XYZ file of C-alpha atoms in Angstrom:
343
model
C 125.815 123.622 67.748
C 127.133 124.974 71.273
C 127.790 122.155 73.697
C 124.058 122.498 75.646
C 122.215 121.355 72.640
C 124.268 118.460 71.782
C 123.729 117.539 75.448
C 120.210 117.348 74.470
C 119.458 115.827 71.815
C 122.713 112.587 72.776
C 119.733 112.199 76.380
C 116.984 111.484 73.658
C 119.086 109.267 72.084
C 119.959 107.860 75.779
C 115.920 107.131 76.326
C 115.969 105.486 72.852
C 118.359 102.727 74.176
C 116.795 102.924 77.134
C 113.518 101.111 75.393
C 115.157 97.898 74.598
C 117.573 97.646 77.827
C 117.174 94.046 78.605
C 116.779 93.416 75.437
C 119.595 93.506 72.918
C 122.348 91.091 74.407
C 125.067 89.952 73.722
C 125.343 93.210 72.560
C 125.127 96.494 73.670
C 122.279 98.910 74.024
C 122.010 101.785 71.777
C 119.747 105.031 70.627
C 120.315 107.154 67.356
C 118.383 110.198 66.972
C 118.532 112.658 64.057
C 118.369 116.731 64.265
C 117.795 119.346 61.399
C 117.774 122.905 62.123
C 117.321 122.137 66.083
C 114.461 119.380 66.064
C 114.771 115.653 65.936
C 113.328 114.304 63.003
C 113.336 110.704 63.583
C 114.969 108.386 65.799
C 115.815 104.458 65.899
C 117.650 102.064 68.964
C 118.908 98.624 68.798
C 116.033 96.234 69.435
C 118.218 92.942 70.029
C 120.935 90.830 68.520
C 120.941 89.978 64.905
C 118.123 92.883 64.104
C 119.331 96.467 62.529
C 121.486 99.000 64.965
C 120.270 101.915 66.290
C 121.806 104.124 63.430
C 119.901 102.456 60.286
C 116.887 102.211 62.294
C 117.053 105.951 63.082
C 118.131 106.797 59.113
C 115.070 104.470 57.856
C 112.378 106.223 60.433
C 113.497 109.573 58.913
C 112.947 108.059 55.014
C 113.932 110.115 53.180
C 117.135 111.610 51.941
C 119.017 113.264 54.597
C 120.136 116.657 53.770
C 123.925 117.717 54.316
C 122.889 119.961 57.300
C 121.555 117.308 59.359
C 123.518 115.736 62.546
C 123.310 112.189 63.545
C 123.547 111.813 67.373
C 124.042 108.320 68.811
C 124.978 106.624 72.217
C 127.547 104.335 70.438
C 130.767 105.042 68.349
C 129.409 103.041 64.889
C 130.806 99.152 64.295
C 132.972 99.589 61.755
C 132.896 96.194 61.328
C 130.550 93.002 59.927
C 129.256 90.657 61.831
C 125.057 89.843 62.666
C 124.321 92.797 60.578
C 126.942 95.004 57.895
C 128.865 97.638 58.935
C 126.972 101.484 60.327
C 129.839 103.470 58.952
C 129.262 102.512 55.542
C 125.548 102.690 55.668
C 126.200 106.463 57.393
C 128.887 107.274 54.968
C 126.632 106.330 51.853
C 123.900 108.509 52.433
C 126.096 111.203 53.032
C 125.439 113.034 56.527
C 127.983 115.332 57.332
C 127.772 115.329 61.027
C 127.768 112.720 63.853
C 127.897 113.221 67.650
C 129.398 110.378 69.975
C 128.333 109.655 72.981
C 130.534 106.709 74.109
C 133.177 104.925 72.104
C 133.658 100.689 71.220
C 135.905 99.289 74.505
C 136.753 96.728 72.588
C 140.187 96.948 71.675
C 140.338 95.177 68.662
C 137.387 98.064 67.570
C 137.458 101.308 69.451
C 138.212 103.735 67.891
C 138.415 102.646 64.277
C 134.357 103.715 63.355
C 135.432 107.122 64.751
C 138.157 107.273 62.150
C 135.831 105.600 59.168
C 133.909 108.463 59.648
C 136.618 111.207 59.861
C 138.742 109.497 56.439
C 135.520 109.323 54.921
C 134.670 113.595 55.477
C 132.317 113.309 58.523
C 132.988 115.616 61.062
C 132.573 113.692 64.255
C 132.281 115.402 67.818
C 132.271 112.334 70.494
C 132.735 112.580 74.398
C 128.985 114.232 74.788
C 127.405 112.375 78.119
C 130.398 109.742 77.778
C 129.829 108.952 81.664
C 125.541 108.382 80.980
C 126.142 106.257 77.934
C 129.048 104.084 79.226
C 126.775 102.854 82.366
C 124.273 102.478 80.383
C 126.357 99.413 78.551
C 128.123 98.898 82.079
C 127.864 94.819 81.625
C 128.716 94.775 77.593
C 131.701 96.748 78.271
C 132.916 94.456 81.109
C 131.659 91.117 79.360
C 133.175 92.298 76.210
C 136.637 93.596 78.163
C 137.349 90.295 80.562
C 134.983 88.049 79.046
C 133.564 87.948 82.033
C 129.815 88.914 83.179
C 128.938 91.857 84.944
C 128.415 90.522 88.784
C 125.356 92.582 90.461
C 124.877 91.798 93.978
C 120.883 92.248 95.255
C 118.703 91.573 98.344
C 116.072 92.728 100.295
C 117.585 93.039 103.734
C 116.092 93.891 107.137
C 117.551 96.860 108.979
C 119.506 94.221 111.393
C 121.397 92.859 108.735
C 118.828 89.308 107.732
C 117.071 87.941 104.571
C 114.433 86.469 106.743
C 111.864 87.249 109.403
C 112.112 84.425 112.117
C 111.296 80.409 111.583
C 107.960 80.689 112.717
C 106.458 84.129 111.549
C 106.889 83.314 107.415
C 106.590 87.251 105.318
C 108.679 88.962 103.215
C 111.109 92.037 104.253
C 110.544 94.183 100.936
C 106.991 95.924 100.865
C 105.106 95.447 97.186
C 106.621 98.320 95.149
C 110.437 97.515 95.949
C 109.714 93.505 95.270
C 108.052 95.311 92.059
C 111.074 97.299 91.106
C 113.922 93.923 92.643
C 111.434 91.777 89.471
C 112.339 95.149 86.974
C 116.188 94.742 87.498
C 115.763 90.538 87.036
C 114.376 91.429 83.295
C 117.221 93.379 82.179
C 120.140 90.563 83.242
C 120.615 87.507 80.933
C 121.053 85.392 83.858
C 119.914 84.947 88.127
C 122.217 82.943 90.152
C 121.284 80.941 93.607
C 122.820 78.619 96.012
C 120.693 74.820 96.311
C 119.514 76.797 100.225
C 117.690 78.332 98.816
C 116.459 76.189 96.037
C 115.753 73.904 98.911
C 114.373 76.322 100.911
C 112.432 78.652 99.251
C 111.485 76.693 96.134
C 111.668 78.918 93.952
C 110.527 80.712 90.535
C 113.227 83.396 89.330
C 110.783 84.597 86.106
C 110.133 87.901 84.789
C 106.436 89.046 85.174
C 104.639 91.730 85.006
C 106.348 93.311 82.759
C 105.497 93.173 78.641
C 108.873 92.222 76.194
C 111.298 90.930 79.078
C 113.638 87.830 78.173
C 113.474 84.645 80.228
C 116.952 84.915 81.990
C 119.135 81.868 82.465
C 118.281 80.650 85.993
C 121.853 79.707 87.171
C 122.005 76.652 90.979
C 125.684 76.965 92.616
C 125.246 73.627 94.593
C 128.555 71.239 96.442
C 126.638 67.956 96.272
C 124.003 67.645 93.333
C 121.454 67.187 96.056
C 118.226 69.433 94.555
C 114.282 69.140 94.157
C 113.908 66.973 91.592
C 110.537 68.438 91.700
C 111.231 72.423 92.045
C 109.688 75.056 90.411
C 113.390 75.233 88.790
C 113.588 72.019 87.023
C 110.146 71.265 86.141
C 108.541 74.546 85.028
C 108.279 75.678 81.198
C 112.001 77.413 81.604
C 113.364 74.720 82.735
C 116.010 74.776 79.821
C 116.570 77.756 81.143
C 118.405 76.526 84.611
C 122.072 75.761 84.769
C 123.215 73.894 87.422
C 127.230 74.391 88.552
C 128.122 71.709 91.137
C 131.460 72.003 92.933
C 132.630 75.048 91.004
C 133.794 78.317 92.314
C 132.662 81.524 91.868
C 135.457 82.113 89.504
C 135.219 79.919 87.805
C 131.060 79.699 87.227
C 131.397 83.794 86.298
C 134.234 82.503 83.665
C 132.663 80.159 82.085
C 128.596 81.706 81.831
C 130.942 84.839 79.910
C 131.128 81.633 77.795
C 127.515 80.972 77.075
C 127.429 84.937 76.028
C 126.043 86.148 79.125
C 127.066 89.712 79.909
C 124.877 90.070 83.291
C 124.302 87.885 85.982
C 121.722 89.188 89.264
C 122.575 86.799 92.747
C 119.432 86.671 94.454
C 120.267 84.550 97.299
C 120.912 83.525 99.577
C 123.051 84.476 102.388
C 126.342 82.373 101.619
C 125.931 82.750 98.060
C 126.147 86.574 98.711
C 128.802 86.085 101.491
C 131.216 84.046 98.985
C 130.880 86.772 96.350
C 131.939 89.331 98.396
C 135.129 87.404 100.171
C 136.239 86.723 96.724
C 135.527 90.673 95.526
C 133.753 89.875 92.399
C 131.452 91.801 92.376
C 130.918 94.965 90.638
C 127.351 96.298 91.485
C 125.487 96.676 94.765
C 121.865 96.920 94.517
C 120.045 95.987 98.639
C 116.323 96.521 99.368
C 115.915 97.770 103.559
C 112.925 97.158 104.497
C 111.108 99.142 107.943
C 111.789 95.834 109.703
C 113.887 94.559 112.669
C 113.747 90.485 112.109
C 116.156 89.140 114.094
C 115.790 86.590 111.306
C 118.522 83.776 111.251
C 120.092 84.269 107.459
C 122.990 86.801 107.031
C 122.467 88.716 104.535
C 126.188 88.608 103.639
C 128.163 86.069 106.071
C 131.687 85.268 104.997
C 134.819 85.446 106.442
C 134.586 89.431 106.372
C 137.536 92.391 105.776
C 140.283 91.374 108.260
C 140.301 95.501 109.006
C 138.559 98.160 108.536
C 140.538 99.396 105.526
C 140.364 96.108 103.838
C 136.436 97.531 103.869
C 134.741 96.880 101.020
C 133.649 100.585 99.950
C 130.966 101.637 97.672
C 131.001 104.891 95.256
C 128.081 106.179 92.987
C 125.788 105.726 95.827
C 122.352 106.414 95.603
C 119.428 106.040 97.800
C 115.987 106.136 96.391
C 112.715 106.013 98.905
C 110.046 102.642 97.153
C 107.246 102.480 98.838
C 108.295 101.919 102.530
C 111.183 100.908 101.708
C 115.258 101.852 100.566
C 117.068 100.818 97.473
C 120.870 101.538 98.291
C 122.399 101.345 94.945
C 126.069 101.409 94.654
C 129.603 100.640 93.024
C 132.557 98.766 95.121
C 136.004 100.336 94.570
C 138.810 98.631 93.940
C 141.487 97.977 96.852
C 144.319 100.151 96.801
C 147.647 98.357 96.296
C 150.024 97.902 99.491
């Protein structure tokens, strides 16, 4: 079996895993495929916490005795301990599978490498590290939460070419076009919580719901406020998802993230306004930036990322792994902040 073929099958497993993005938290998204004689014969993915893991679903999809020449591909190291479900390593060993290919290893220090070790001790040949970066990035939020206890933070906004979140007061309307806004709602459907500041609630009365998408879970809606003065009639407090709204009064951003992590929130999407985005930037608590740049110079009053700013260029936040994608008439720019070099 060549590495090229391994990567081909692992991409198929990744596509399986992506089917449940946004549905499995606080578990990771995982995909698996079974190959025999260079042909995929079964597929599976983890659908939600508490249900069978990808490996088990894949083996059930095959529905027959697995021949020794078969190879199981899984995007994440099989679990070796009992949780909501039984250990996957036990089920794999029981089938008699002799070849397993793993994408990323478990980042949990208590579990990392143990599943692979158990399989090898049982005589299973394990190849690991196939498309490891892609497999790890698929669960970047879970990985951060499981290691640090804090959710992965995505700063998202639709902004004008002059860095504004709004149009002039007498010209209400969107900065970005319909296609870009739909793309942003897809991102909302993949996170555990959406966070806004009190001013956004007072001025925009947002719903922060997932709509127009199938099988999407409604994320928690988090509001940061200093005074606690919020409109009781607002959508966040009166609609059918009111019980999914959390209010934090006078809490630092870091404290809020720590509390959300204890609630099994693995990912947070900051949706506004500018003050909250600026606070997160100043505190260096942003893990990913996703900006939708509209083709307009608005001159609006709300700046996208206000705050203290960097003391000098050397301390400015720079992005790595930057991507640019045109969506309708807007451009989506995404990237990951680099860590500051120690002085």
